[in-house]
Amino acid sequence: MSENQPSALITIFGATGDLANRKLFPSIYHLFKKDRLNPKFAVVGTARRELSTEEFHNQVKESILDHVGPEEELDEFISHFYYISLDVANTDEFSKLKSLIDQLDEHYHIGGNRIFYLAMAPQFFETIAESLYKKNLKSAFGFNRLIIEKPFGHDFASAKELNDHIRQAFDEEEIYRIDHYLGKEMVQNIEVIRFANAIFEPLWNNRFISNIQVTSSETLGVEDRGRYYEGSGALRDMVQNHMLQMVALLAMEPPIRLNTHEIRSEKVKVLRALRPITGNEIAKSFIRGQYDAGVSKEKAVIAYREEDHVDPNSNTETFVAGKLMIDNFRWAGVPFYIRTGKRLTEKSTKIVVQFKDIPMNLYLKTEETLNPNLLVIHIQPEEGITLHLNAKKAGQFMDATPIKLNFSNKSTDGMNTPEAYEKLLYDCLRGDATNFAHWDEVALSWTYIDPIAKAWEETKEPSFPNYQSGSMGPKKAIELLDKDGFHWWPVTDLDVENC
Ligand code: NAP
């Protein structure tokens, strides 16, 4: 078996759902097209509804036609797909799944390598893991890997309970907790930019960096996920996982080796160094918002409280801004500001590293200030890096003017980078867990978030709704930086395309 083309039998729980259709089938197809999938592979889809093999094949075909485009080789690819109707709440039904995957394993000479992808609501994670174990679906001779979607728990206690249950069936090394941000090209690039360039690492500390800003903004509202979102909110949905993962990558020490264990352990150290936010500090360091009606992308849109399945008096936040402090030698005194929210001005995920001002301004009038140097990492939708510098204004005099050095991922290879899910599936196939969250990371993130989530649940926010759809969030989020003498760098001005 080639290390880069591992054979495997992939079982997808929730194969009729949105995630499977929008992300998983197209990702598996891309791997197939790129010869990253060993021809000895099979995919078994399961869900409750009854589907014939032909109906399932049509569903997979449609998913690929919709999300990839017209393709020629679909028949060969689709012939590897099988479907079995199964209610995961009933452990006995796993026996029929076992006989199907045992047969397919033999038929395709897969060698016992199994991936179980839980693309289902989190309340089923425990029972599926337990039934897989009890009914002997784990193979005795190949690898067994369990991929779990977010959310991993609702707080530390529930995440621990879930983890304890799953660990009775799967070892930590067999568990792949998805954080799809970790599969994004430019999130992975943070590490390379930092550790492969001599010019950044010496400056990457509190002597030269004044603050770091991480923004992940969406223009969409809650859409049809009102029921889920009401029980979650932006803090749990975005901050506990994606935002803290980006902070950890930005702040970690260089690992001694680029392997899963070393990288994860450096990220864990950052999460351990996060200054806990409790009591009165919560209101000083974290701001919550909820969108009101407004105009988004030139269309009038309704308030969060008017969305389907949302309480008309909802206390759920659709926006979070926070100031995080990392208490270690490298970062003492440097605020990491994060903000994320729905119905904001632009869809954009960006990191802005703001360097400290030079000690003296020689080039502008005394009342003017030179622009600080910024390193901007564009995560999505554009992918790239911009370095903001000052240079001489063309002409007679020695005046300074801001300039930007720009790298756009799209313009170099002329194509979009692979979807996060495609990369993560391939990582899992190869047994590389680096870009999945280890339990220690999940546990520390919940420990950090829990006091804030609890305080927000217990106190109703009287100002909700407190930001207009189409804006960049509540006024208090601006004041959060104002009082430290900083401001949010606008997401639009920093676009790669505009540079
Ligand atoms: P979904 O569209 O609601 O799909 C749920 C799937 O579970 C369906 O295939 C459903 O099929 C099946 N199902 C429900 N109850 C079942 C049962 N008792 N036994 C067997 N199958 C059952 O959900 P989704 O959007 O795909 O999300 C799946 C997971 O991914 C969730 O944890 C979600 O938080 C996470 N996630 C999703 C996205 C996304 O883009 N959709 C993004 C990030 C994370 P039947 O009704 O036929 O049983």
Tab-separated table of C-alpha atoms in Angstrom, residues 11-228:
chain	number	residue	atom	x	y	z
A	11	THR	CA	-18.469	4.844	6.223
A	12	ILE	CA	-20.433	8.084	6.317
A	13	PHE	CA	-23.116	8.423	8.985
A	14	GLY	CA	-25.574	11.074	7.825
A	15	ALA	CA	-24.995	10.352	4.128
A	16	THR	CA	-28.257	11.983	3.072
A	17	GLY	CA	-27.467	15.219	4.922
A	18	ASP	CA	-26.188	18.624	3.918
A	19	LEU	CA	-22.548	18.144	4.889
A	20	ALA	CA	-22.199	14.848	3.016
A	21	ASN	CA	-23.741	16.293	-0.123
A	22	ARG	CA	-22.091	19.702	-0.138
A	23	LYS	CA	-18.629	18.779	1.114
A	24	LEU	CA	-17.849	15.099	1.574
A	25	PHE	CA	-18.856	13.540	-1.761
A	26	PRO	CA	-17.169	16.318	-3.783
A	27	SER	CA	-14.036	16.020	-1.618
A	28	ILE	CA	-13.822	12.246	-2.070
A	29	TYR	CA	-14.302	12.775	-5.791
A	30	HIS	CA	-11.447	15.289	-5.941
A	31	LEU	CA	-9.171	12.818	-4.168
A	32	PHE	CA	-10.195	10.138	-6.661
A	33	LYS	CA	-9.504	12.423	-9.633
A	34	LYS	CA	-6.104	13.382	-8.257
A	35	ASP	CA	-5.167	9.702	-7.773
A	36	ARG	CA	-4.946	10.208	-4.042
A	37	LEU	CA	-7.445	7.482	-3.395
A	38	ASN	CA	-6.290	3.950	-3.840
A	39	PRO	CA	-8.484	2.145	-6.431
A	40	LYS	CA	-9.160	-0.282	-3.577
A	41	PHE	CA	-11.687	1.949	-1.842
A	42	ALA	CA	-15.364	1.854	-0.985
A	43	VAL	CA	-17.762	4.350	0.546
A	44	VAL	CA	-20.774	3.230	2.543
A	45	GLY	CA	-23.464	5.818	3.186
A	46	THR	CA	-25.966	5.379	5.979
A	47	ALA	CA	-29.021	7.292	7.209
A	48	ARG	CA	-32.547	6.328	8.234
A	49	ARG	CA	-34.345	6.845	4.960
A	50	GLU	CA	-34.677	3.897	2.613
A	51	LEU	CA	-32.710	4.384	-0.607
A	52	SER	CA	-31.892	1.875	-3.311
A	53	THR	CA	-28.282	1.706	-4.520
A	54	GLU	CA	-29.408	3.443	-7.685
A	55	GLU	CA	-31.087	6.258	-5.779
A	56	PHE	CA	-27.977	6.746	-3.662
A	57	HIS	CA	-25.768	6.756	-6.762
A	58	ASN	CA	-27.999	9.438	-8.270
A	59	GLN	CA	-27.707	11.506	-5.099
A	60	VAL	CA	-23.897	11.299	-5.134
A	61	LYS	CA	-23.866	12.077	-8.859
A	62	GLU	CA	-26.017	15.159	-8.320
A	63	SER	CA	-23.816	16.337	-5.488
A	64	ILE	CA	-20.765	16.160	-7.762
A	65	LEU	CA	-22.490	17.761	-10.727
A	66	ASP	CA	-23.701	20.607	-8.477
A	67	HIS	CA	-20.479	21.209	-6.594
A	68	VAL	CA	-17.747	20.112	-8.976
A	69	GLY	CA	-19.290	20.500	-12.437
A	70	PRO	CA	-19.935	18.162	-15.374
A	71	GLU	CA	-17.541	15.256	-15.207
A	72	GLU	CA	-16.918	12.269	-17.445
A	73	GLU	CA	-15.597	9.581	-15.170
A	74	LEU	CA	-18.449	9.440	-12.714
A	75	ASP	CA	-19.642	5.889	-13.342
A	76	GLU	CA	-16.422	4.211	-12.258
A	77	PHE	CA	-16.227	6.472	-9.203
A	78	ILE	CA	-19.850	5.982	-8.196
A	79	SER	CA	-19.659	2.203	-8.504
A	80	HIS	CA	-17.607	2.266	-5.255
A	81	PHE	CA	-20.570	3.758	-3.327
A	82	TYR	CA	-23.000	1.657	-1.267
A	83	TYR	CA	-25.932	2.575	0.921
A	84	ILE	CA	-27.583	0.978	3.905
A	85	SER	CA	-30.569	2.279	5.818
A	86	LEU	CA	-29.903	2.369	9.549
A	87	ASP	CA	-31.236	4.090	12.646
A	88	VAL	CA	-28.158	4.779	14.750
A	89	ALA	CA	-30.272	4.810	17.905
A	90	ASN	CA	-30.697	1.058	17.469
A	91	THR	CA	-27.426	-0.770	18.189
A	92	ASP	CA	-28.711	-4.044	16.718
A	93	GLU	CA	-28.947	-2.446	13.299
A	94	PHE	CA	-25.148	-2.078	13.259
A	95	SER	CA	-24.866	-5.834	12.602
A	96	LYS	CA	-26.125	-5.423	9.059
A	97	LEU	CA	-23.651	-2.572	8.517
A	98	LYS	CA	-20.889	-4.862	9.774
A	99	SER	CA	-21.722	-7.600	7.307
A	100	LEU	CA	-21.779	-5.090	4.429
A	101	ILE	CA	-18.422	-3.545	5.289
A	102	ASP	CA	-16.811	-6.936	5.915
A	103	GLN	CA	-17.970	-8.057	2.471
A	104	LEU	CA	-16.727	-4.862	0.814
A	105	ASP	CA	-13.418	-5.093	2.607
A	106	GLU	CA	-12.901	-8.506	1.081
A	107	HIS	CA	-14.297	-7.586	-2.325
A	108	TYR	CA	-12.000	-4.561	-2.754
A	109	HIS	CA	-9.015	-6.093	-0.859
A	110	ILE	CA	-8.982	-3.088	1.426
A	111	GLY	CA	-6.964	-4.722	4.172
A	112	GLY	CA	-9.124	-3.661	7.106
A	113	ASN	CA	-8.534	0.107	6.917
A	114	ARG	CA	-11.664	1.858	8.147
A	115	ILE	CA	-12.750	5.461	8.476
A	116	PHE	CA	-16.038	6.241	10.195
A	117	TYR	CA	-17.201	9.773	9.438
A	118	LEU	CA	-19.866	11.104	11.817
A	119	ALA	CA	-21.615	13.727	9.670
A	120	MET	CA	-24.555	13.817	12.047
A	121	ALA	CA	-25.994	15.831	14.899
A	122	PRO	CA	-23.720	15.680	17.973
A	123	GLN	CA	-26.276	13.907	20.188
A	124	PHE	CA	-25.547	10.755	18.153
A	125	PHE	CA	-21.740	10.775	18.479
A	126	GLU	CA	-21.596	8.712	21.670
A	127	THR	CA	-24.051	6.072	20.626
A	128	ILE	CA	-22.450	5.582	17.210
A	129	ALA	CA	-18.952	5.199	18.691
A	130	GLU	CA	-20.268	2.750	21.279
A	131	SER	CA	-22.197	0.667	18.728
A	132	LEU	CA	-19.223	0.530	16.360
A	133	TYR	CA	-17.201	-0.917	19.195
A	134	LYS	CA	-19.838	-3.247	20.631
A	135	LYS	CA	-20.802	-4.684	17.272
A	136	ASN	CA	-17.172	-5.221	16.246
A	137	LEU	CA	-17.116	-2.860	13.302
A	138	LYS	CA	-13.590	-1.821	14.162
A	139	SER	CA	-11.258	-3.960	12.143
A	140	ALA	CA	-8.671	-6.068	13.872
A	141	PHE	CA	-5.959	-5.749	11.245
A	142	GLY	CA	-6.035	-2.334	9.496
A	143	PHE	CA	-6.452	1.168	10.918
A	144	ASN	CA	-9.648	2.463	12.507
A	145	ARG	CA	-10.267	6.206	12.445
A	146	LEU	CA	-13.249	8.145	13.700
A	147	ILE	CA	-13.905	11.610	12.245
A	148	ILE	CA	-16.149	13.796	14.354
A	149	GLU	CA	-17.792	17.008	13.244
A	150	LYS	CA	-18.222	20.036	15.434
A	151	PRO	CA	-19.630	20.871	17.906
A	152	PHE	CA	-17.578	18.759	20.294
A	153	GLY	CA	-19.642	19.411	23.423
A	154	HIS	CA	-21.511	22.459	24.637
A	155	ASP	CA	-19.120	23.279	27.472
A	156	PHE	CA	-16.177	21.597	29.190
A	157	ALA	CA	-18.343	19.185	31.221
A	158	SER	CA	-20.360	17.933	28.243
A	159	ALA	CA	-17.246	17.761	26.031
A	160	LYS	CA	-15.472	15.687	28.691
A	161	GLU	CA	-18.419	13.360	29.067
A	162	LEU	CA	-18.574	12.912	25.294
A	163	ASN	CA	-14.835	12.357	25.115
A	164	ASP	CA	-14.858	9.826	27.961
A	165	HIS	CA	-17.557	7.849	26.164
A	166	ILE	CA	-15.836	7.916	22.806
A	167	ARG	CA	-12.512	6.954	24.375
A	168	GLN	CA	-14.084	3.720	25.598
A	169	ALA	CA	-14.428	2.748	21.944
A	170	PHE	CA	-11.556	4.587	20.203
A	171	ASP	CA	-8.064	5.611	21.318
A	172	GLU	CA	-7.102	9.298	21.182
A	173	GLU	CA	-4.856	8.511	18.152
A	174	GLU	CA	-7.877	7.105	16.330
A	175	ILE	CA	-10.057	10.196	16.890
A	176	TYR	CA	-9.980	12.984	14.302
A	177	ARG	CA	-11.918	16.017	15.573
A	178	ILE	CA	-12.669	18.268	12.616
A	179	ASP	CA	-12.025	21.970	12.808
A	180	HIS	CA	-12.367	22.800	9.134
A	181	TYR	CA	-10.466	26.075	9.589
A	182	LEU	CA	-7.374	23.939	10.153
A	183	GLY	CA	-7.812	22.583	6.626
A	184	LYS	CA	-7.793	26.050	5.050
A	185	GLU	CA	-4.792	26.799	2.916
A	186	MET	CA	-3.923	30.119	4.532
A	187	VAL	CA	-4.465	28.895	8.082
A	188	GLN	CA	-1.918	26.201	7.312
A	189	ASN	CA	0.235	28.922	5.793
A	190	ILE	CA	0.490	30.790	9.130
A	191	GLU	CA	3.026	28.217	10.224
A	192	VAL	CA	5.074	28.450	7.021
A	193	ILE	CA	5.061	32.245	6.948
A	194	ARG	CA	6.290	32.297	10.526
A	195	PHE	CA	8.790	29.501	10.523
A	196	ALA	CA	10.200	29.586	6.985
A	197	ASN	CA	11.066	33.308	6.847
A	198	ALA	CA	14.031	34.809	8.597
A	199	ILE	CA	12.453	38.275	8.552
A	200	PHE	CA	9.361	37.530	10.646
A	201	GLU	CA	10.322	35.226	13.491
A	202	PRO	CA	12.815	37.640	15.110
A	203	LEU	CA	10.054	40.284	15.195
A	204	TRP	CA	7.298	37.918	16.290
A	205	ASN	CA	7.062	39.000	19.925
A	206	ASN	CA	6.064	41.753	22.323
A	207	ARG	CA	9.063	43.922	21.500
A	208	PHE	CA	7.955	44.510	17.919
A	209	ILE	CA	4.274	43.629	17.665
A	210	SER	CA	1.724	45.980	19.201
A	211	ASN	CA	-1.420	43.876	18.678
A	212	ILE	CA	-2.872	41.122	16.525
A	213	GLN	CA	-6.419	41.180	15.130
A	214	VAL	CA	-8.323	38.159	13.888
A	215	THR	CA	-11.625	38.836	12.144
A	216	SER	CA	-14.002	36.256	10.752
A	217	SER	CA	-17.079	38.009	9.421
A	218	GLU	CA	-20.053	36.655	7.526
A	219	THR	CA	-22.693	38.522	5.548
A	220	LEU	CA	-25.198	35.696	5.909
A	221	GLY	CA	-27.593	35.546	8.805
A	222	VAL	CA	-28.542	32.395	10.627
A	223	GLU	CA	-30.455	31.060	7.537
A	224	ASP	CA	-32.219	27.779	8.325
A	225	ARG	CA	-30.009	26.935	11.310
A	226	GLY	CA	-32.017	28.959	13.850
A	227	ARG	CA	-32.788	25.972	16.045
A	228	TYR	CA	-29.144	24.920	16.321
